[in-house]
Short mmCIF file of N, CA and C in Angstrom, two decimals:
data_model
loop_
_atom_site.label_atom_id
_atom_site.label_comp_id
_atom_site.label_asym_id
_atom_site.label_seq_id
_atom_site.Cartn_x
_atom_site.Cartn_y
_atom_site.Cartn_z
N MET A 1 0.91 -1.19 -0.03
CA MET A 1 -0.05 -0.03 0.02
C MET A 1 0.80 1.19 0.04
N ASN A 2 0.65 2.19 -0.85
CA ASN A 2 1.41 3.35 -1.01
C ASN A 2 0.88 4.46 -0.08
N VAL A 3 1.50 5.62 0.01
CA VAL A 3 1.11 6.68 0.75
C VAL A 3 -0.37 7.10 0.38
N ASN A 4 -0.55 7.25 -0.87
CA ASN A 4 -1.82 7.91 -1.29
C ASN A 4 -2.97 6.91 -0.96
N GLU A 5 -2.73 5.60 -1.08
CA GLU A 5 -3.90 4.59 -0.63
C GLU A 5 -4.01 4.64 0.85
N MET A 6 -2.87 4.90 1.60
CA MET A 6 -3.07 4.90 3.06
C MET A 6 -3.86 6.11 3.53
N VAL A 7 -3.49 7.28 2.97
CA VAL A 7 -4.28 8.48 3.48
C VAL A 7 -5.77 8.42 3.03
N ALA A 8 -5.96 7.76 1.88
CA ALA A 8 -7.38 7.53 1.41
C ALA A 8 -8.08 6.59 2.27
N GLU A 9 -7.41 5.55 2.75
CA GLU A 9 -8.12 4.59 3.71
C GLU A 9 -8.32 5.26 5.12
N LEU A 10 -7.42 6.05 5.51
CA LEU A 10 -7.65 6.74 6.63
C LEU A 10 -8.75 7.69 6.65
N GLY A 11 -8.89 8.37 5.53
CA GLY A 11 -10.05 9.29 5.34
C GLY A 11 -11.44 8.52 5.34
N THR A 12 -11.39 7.39 4.72
CA THR A 12 -12.47 6.51 4.57
C THR A 12 -12.93 6.00 6.05
N ARG A 13 -11.84 5.69 6.80
CA ARG A 13 -12.13 5.27 8.26
C ARG A 13 -12.73 6.42 9.06
N LEU A 14 -12.26 7.64 8.78
CA LEU A 14 -12.81 8.74 9.48
C LEU A 14 -14.16 9.04 9.23
N LYS A 15 -14.44 8.95 7.91
CA LYS A 15 -15.94 9.05 7.63
C LYS A 15 -16.93 8.19 8.05
N GLN A 16 -16.34 6.81 8.10
CA GLN A 16 -17.19 5.91 8.64
C GLN A 16 -17.41 5.95 10.08
N ALA A 17 -16.38 6.33 10.77
CA ALA A 17 -16.50 6.75 12.23
C ALA A 17 -17.59 7.83 12.54
N ARG A 18 -17.54 8.79 11.56
CA ARG A 18 -18.51 9.93 11.94
C ARG A 18 -19.87 9.35 11.63
N LEU A 19 -20.02 8.52 10.46
CA LEU A 19 -21.33 8.06 10.09
C LEU A 19 -21.76 7.08 11.34
N ASN A 20 -21.02 6.25 11.86
CA ASN A 20 -21.37 5.26 12.89
C ASN A 20 -21.77 6.17 14.19
N SER A 21 -21.08 7.45 14.39
CA SER A 21 -21.58 8.26 15.42
C SER A 21 -22.85 9.00 15.08
N ASP A 22 -23.43 8.81 13.87
CA ASP A 22 -24.56 9.60 13.34
C ASP A 22 -24.41 11.03 13.52
N LEU A 23 -23.22 11.52 13.06
CA LEU A 23 -23.03 12.91 12.96
C LEU A 23 -22.80 13.32 11.60
N THR A 24 -23.35 14.66 11.29
CA THR A 24 -23.14 15.18 10.05
C THR A 24 -21.76 15.76 9.95
N GLN A 25 -21.28 16.19 8.67
CA GLN A 25 -20.15 16.91 8.55
C GLN A 25 -20.23 18.25 9.26
N GLU A 26 -21.44 18.91 9.18
CA GLU A 26 -21.70 20.21 9.68
C GLU A 26 -21.51 20.00 11.18
N ALA A 27 -22.05 18.90 11.74
CA ALA A 27 -21.93 18.80 13.35
C ALA A 27 -20.58 18.74 13.71
N ILE A 28 -19.71 17.96 13.02
CA ILE A 28 -18.40 17.78 13.41
C ILE A 28 -17.76 19.28 13.26
N ALA A 29 -17.99 19.85 12.14
CA ALA A 29 -17.35 21.12 11.99
C ALA A 29 -17.69 22.09 13.10
N GLU A 30 -18.90 22.11 13.51
CA GLU A 30 -19.26 22.83 14.77
C GLU A 30 -18.61 22.52 16.01
N LYS A 31 -18.38 21.28 16.16
CA LYS A 31 -17.71 20.70 17.35
C LYS A 31 -16.27 21.09 17.25
N THR A 32 -15.56 21.03 16.21
CA THR A 32 -14.23 21.21 16.16
C THR A 32 -13.78 22.78 15.92
N GLY A 33 -14.87 23.62 15.38
CA GLY A 33 -14.44 24.87 14.98
C GLY A 33 -13.77 25.00 13.87
N LEU A 34 -13.86 23.87 13.02
CA LEU A 34 -13.31 23.72 11.62
C LEU A 34 -14.39 23.99 10.55
N SER A 35 -14.04 24.35 9.38
CA SER A 35 -15.01 24.43 8.21
C SER A 35 -15.45 23.13 7.80
N ARG A 36 -16.66 23.07 7.21
CA ARG A 36 -17.14 21.78 6.57
C ARG A 36 -16.26 21.34 5.54
N LYS A 37 -15.60 22.23 4.75
CA LYS A 37 -14.75 22.01 3.75
C LYS A 37 -13.51 21.14 4.24
N ALA A 38 -13.06 21.58 5.43
CA ALA A 38 -11.97 20.96 6.24
C ALA A 38 -12.29 19.39 6.54
N ILE A 39 -13.52 19.16 6.90
CA ILE A 39 -13.96 17.95 7.27
C ILE A 39 -14.02 17.06 6.02
N ILE A 40 -14.54 17.67 4.91
CA ILE A 40 -14.68 16.94 3.58
C ILE A 40 -13.21 16.58 3.27
N ASN A 41 -12.31 17.39 3.30
CA ASN A 41 -10.94 17.10 2.81
C ASN A 41 -10.43 16.00 3.78
N ALA A 42 -10.60 16.17 5.00
CA ALA A 42 -10.03 15.02 5.83
C ALA A 42 -10.61 13.64 5.50
N GLU A 43 -11.82 13.63 5.11
CA GLU A 43 -12.54 12.39 4.83
C GLU A 43 -11.98 11.90 3.43
N LYS A 44 -11.47 12.72 2.65
CA LYS A 44 -10.73 12.30 1.37
C LYS A 44 -9.34 11.99 1.55
N GLY A 45 -8.82 12.19 2.80
CA GLY A 45 -7.47 11.95 3.12
C GLY A 45 -6.55 13.02 2.99
N ASN A 46 -7.08 14.23 2.82
CA ASN A 46 -6.34 15.52 2.71
C ASN A 46 -6.49 16.35 3.93
N ALA A 47 -5.81 16.17 4.98
CA ALA A 47 -6.00 16.78 6.22
C ALA A 47 -4.68 17.18 6.84
N GLN A 48 -4.62 18.30 7.56
CA GLN A 48 -3.53 18.59 8.44
C GLN A 48 -3.56 17.75 9.67
N LEU A 49 -2.46 17.59 10.31
CA LEU A 49 -2.46 16.71 11.55
C LEU A 49 -3.35 17.32 12.63
N LYS A 50 -3.38 18.60 12.74
CA LYS A 50 -4.15 19.26 13.73
C LYS A 50 -5.69 19.00 13.47
N THR A 51 -5.99 19.09 12.33
CA THR A 51 -7.47 18.78 11.79
C THR A 51 -7.94 17.37 12.11
N LEU A 52 -6.93 16.52 11.77
CA LEU A 52 -7.25 15.05 12.10
C LEU A 52 -7.40 14.86 13.56
N VAL A 53 -6.69 15.34 14.38
CA VAL A 53 -6.66 15.21 15.79
C VAL A 53 -7.94 15.74 16.36
N SER A 54 -8.34 16.99 15.88
CA SER A 54 -9.51 17.68 16.26
C SER A 54 -10.76 16.90 15.93
N ILE A 55 -10.67 16.29 14.75
CA ILE A 55 -11.92 15.31 14.26
C ILE A 55 -11.92 14.20 15.21
N LEU A 56 -10.81 13.54 15.48
CA LEU A 56 -10.77 12.35 16.44
C LEU A 56 -11.32 12.64 17.75
N ILE A 57 -11.03 13.91 18.39
CA ILE A 57 -11.62 14.31 19.70
C ILE A 57 -13.00 14.43 19.51
N ALA A 58 -13.51 15.02 18.42
CA ALA A 58 -14.88 15.33 18.46
C ALA A 58 -15.66 14.02 18.21
N LEU A 59 -15.01 13.02 17.75
CA LEU A 59 -15.78 11.70 17.57
C LEU A 59 -15.36 10.83 18.75
N GLY A 60 -14.72 11.25 19.77
CA GLY A 60 -14.48 10.52 20.98
C GLY A 60 -13.33 9.31 20.69
N LEU A 61 -12.63 9.56 19.69
CA LEU A 61 -11.62 8.41 19.34
C LEU A 61 -10.16 8.77 19.71
N GLU A 62 -9.94 9.83 20.42
CA GLU A 62 -8.56 10.26 20.67
C GLU A 62 -7.74 9.12 21.47
N LYS A 63 -8.43 8.39 22.25
CA LYS A 63 -7.84 7.24 22.95
C LYS A 63 -7.10 6.22 22.02
N HIS A 64 -7.49 6.16 20.78
CA HIS A 64 -6.91 5.34 19.81
C HIS A 64 -5.67 5.93 19.29
N LEU A 65 -5.16 6.98 19.64
CA LEU A 65 -3.89 7.52 18.84
C LEU A 65 -2.70 6.85 19.53
N ASP A 66 -2.72 6.20 20.81
CA ASP A 66 -1.62 5.43 21.25
C ASP A 66 -1.44 4.27 20.35
N ASN A 67 -2.49 3.68 19.87
CA ASN A 67 -2.50 2.56 18.99
C ASN A 67 -1.99 2.85 17.49
N PHE A 68 -2.42 4.03 17.14
CA PHE A 68 -1.94 4.63 15.88
C PHE A 68 -0.32 4.68 15.78
N ILE A 69 0.13 5.42 16.82
CA ILE A 69 1.65 5.53 17.01
C ILE A 69 1.91 5.28 18.31
N PRO A 70 2.39 4.06 18.72
CA PRO A 70 2.70 3.70 20.06
C PRO A 70 3.91 4.34 20.69
N ILE A 71 3.84 4.54 21.92
CA ILE A 71 5.00 5.23 22.71
C ILE A 71 6.10 4.23 22.63
N VAL A 72 7.43 4.72 22.22
CA VAL A 72 8.53 3.99 22.00
C VAL A 72 9.29 3.99 23.34
N SER A 73 9.63 2.93 23.93
CA SER A 73 10.51 3.07 25.21
C SER A 73 11.99 2.92 24.66
N ALA A 74 12.90 3.13 25.64
CA ALA A 74 14.29 3.00 25.24
C ALA A 74 14.66 1.57 25.02
N SER A 75 15.50 1.26 23.93
CA SER A 75 16.02 -0.13 23.76
C SER A 75 16.78 -0.50 24.88
N PRO A 76 17.07 -1.92 25.10
CA PRO A 76 17.99 -2.39 25.92
C PRO A 76 19.33 -1.84 25.82
N LEU A 77 19.73 -1.64 24.58
CA LEU A 77 21.09 -1.14 24.35
C LEU A 77 21.26 0.34 24.82
N GLN A 78 20.21 1.09 24.57
CA GLN A 78 20.26 2.54 25.16
C GLN A 78 20.27 2.47 26.66
N ILE A 79 19.45 1.63 27.33
CA ILE A 79 19.45 1.59 28.88
C ILE A 79 20.83 1.34 29.22
N ALA A 80 21.46 0.23 28.69
CA ALA A 80 22.81 -0.20 29.16
C ALA A 80 23.86 0.83 28.90
N LYS A 81 23.81 1.73 27.88
CA LYS A 81 24.67 2.65 27.65
C LYS A 81 24.46 3.81 28.79
N SER A 82 23.29 4.03 29.11
CA SER A 82 23.00 5.19 30.13
C SER A 82 23.39 4.62 31.43
N GLN A 83 23.27 3.44 31.75
CA GLN A 83 23.63 2.96 32.95
C GLN A 83 25.30 2.87 33.18
N ARG A 84 25.89 2.85 32.09
CA ARG A 84 27.47 2.83 32.13
C ARG A 84 27.81 3.99 32.77
N SER A 85 27.29 5.16 32.48
CA SER A 85 27.82 6.44 33.10
C SER A 85 27.51 6.76 34.43
N LEU A 86 26.45 6.01 34.95
CA LEU A 86 26.05 6.14 36.43
C LEU A 86 27.17 5.76 37.27
N LYS A 87 27.32 6.52 38.41
CA LYS A 87 28.24 6.05 39.41
C LYS A 87 28.03 4.82 40.05
N LYS A 88 28.85 3.91 40.14
CA LYS A 88 28.68 2.61 40.75
C LYS A 88 29.16 2.36 42.14
N ARG A 89 30.26 3.18 42.60
CA ARG A 89 30.84 2.98 43.79
C ARG A 89 31.29 4.31 44.38
N ALA A 90 31.39 4.48 45.64
CA ALA A 90 32.11 5.71 46.26
C ALA A 90 33.69 5.61 45.98
N SER A 91 34.20 6.76 45.74
CA SER A 91 35.76 6.78 45.60
C SER A 91 36.35 6.87 46.91
N GLY A 92 35.81 7.58 47.85
CA GLY A 92 36.29 7.77 49.21
C GLY A 92 37.17 8.84 49.40
N LYS A 93 37.39 9.66 48.23
CA LYS A 93 38.35 10.81 48.18
C LYS A 93 37.70 11.96 48.81
N THR A 94 36.60 12.24 48.76
CA THR A 94 35.89 13.42 49.53
C THR A 94 35.69 13.06 50.90
N GLN A 95 36.26 14.06 51.70
CA GLN A 95 36.19 13.81 53.20
C GLN A 95 35.50 15.09 53.70
N LEU A 96 34.64 15.00 54.74
CA LEU A 96 34.15 16.15 55.43
C LEU A 96 35.13 16.59 56.50
N ASP A 97 35.13 17.91 56.75
CA ASP A 97 35.94 18.46 57.94
C ASP A 97 35.37 18.01 59.18
N GLN A 98 35.89 17.99 60.22
CA GLN A 98 35.43 17.48 61.52
C GLN A 98 34.33 18.41 62.04
N ASP A 99 34.30 19.70 61.69
CA ASP A 99 33.41 20.64 62.12
C ASP A 99 32.12 20.63 61.20
N GLU A 100 32.44 20.22 59.98
CA GLU A 100 31.34 20.34 59.06
C GLU A 100 30.37 19.27 59.27
N THR A 101 28.99 19.58 59.13
CA THR A 101 27.96 18.61 59.30
C THR A 101 27.39 18.34 57.99
N PRO A 102 26.89 17.08 57.83
CA PRO A 102 26.37 16.87 56.55
C PRO A 102 25.12 17.61 56.17
N SER A 103 24.85 17.77 54.85
CA SER A 103 23.65 18.72 54.42
C SER A 103 22.45 17.99 54.50
N TRP A 104 22.32 16.68 54.76
CA TRP A 104 21.12 16.04 54.91
C TRP A 104 20.66 16.06 56.30
#
């Protein structure tokens, strides 16, 4: 599937979600503060990201954004590299003066 087919499919799914919610394009436009033309364009797969997210919120589908692009955690290699730089033992070189009290 190429990019054009993917955005067309996304637009089709957006339209179907609107129809399943029994909402008109005008109703979504009013809920989002967008023009009806922006809704039509989104349903054709021609929408800005902000428009797409606004429509998803109006349809109550924003919770599905985590499935759309999952949150990526650090890889095991990245974690290992970051832990290498952490201090693993005390050097014992820093000594407090007898009169000095700890800051804690």
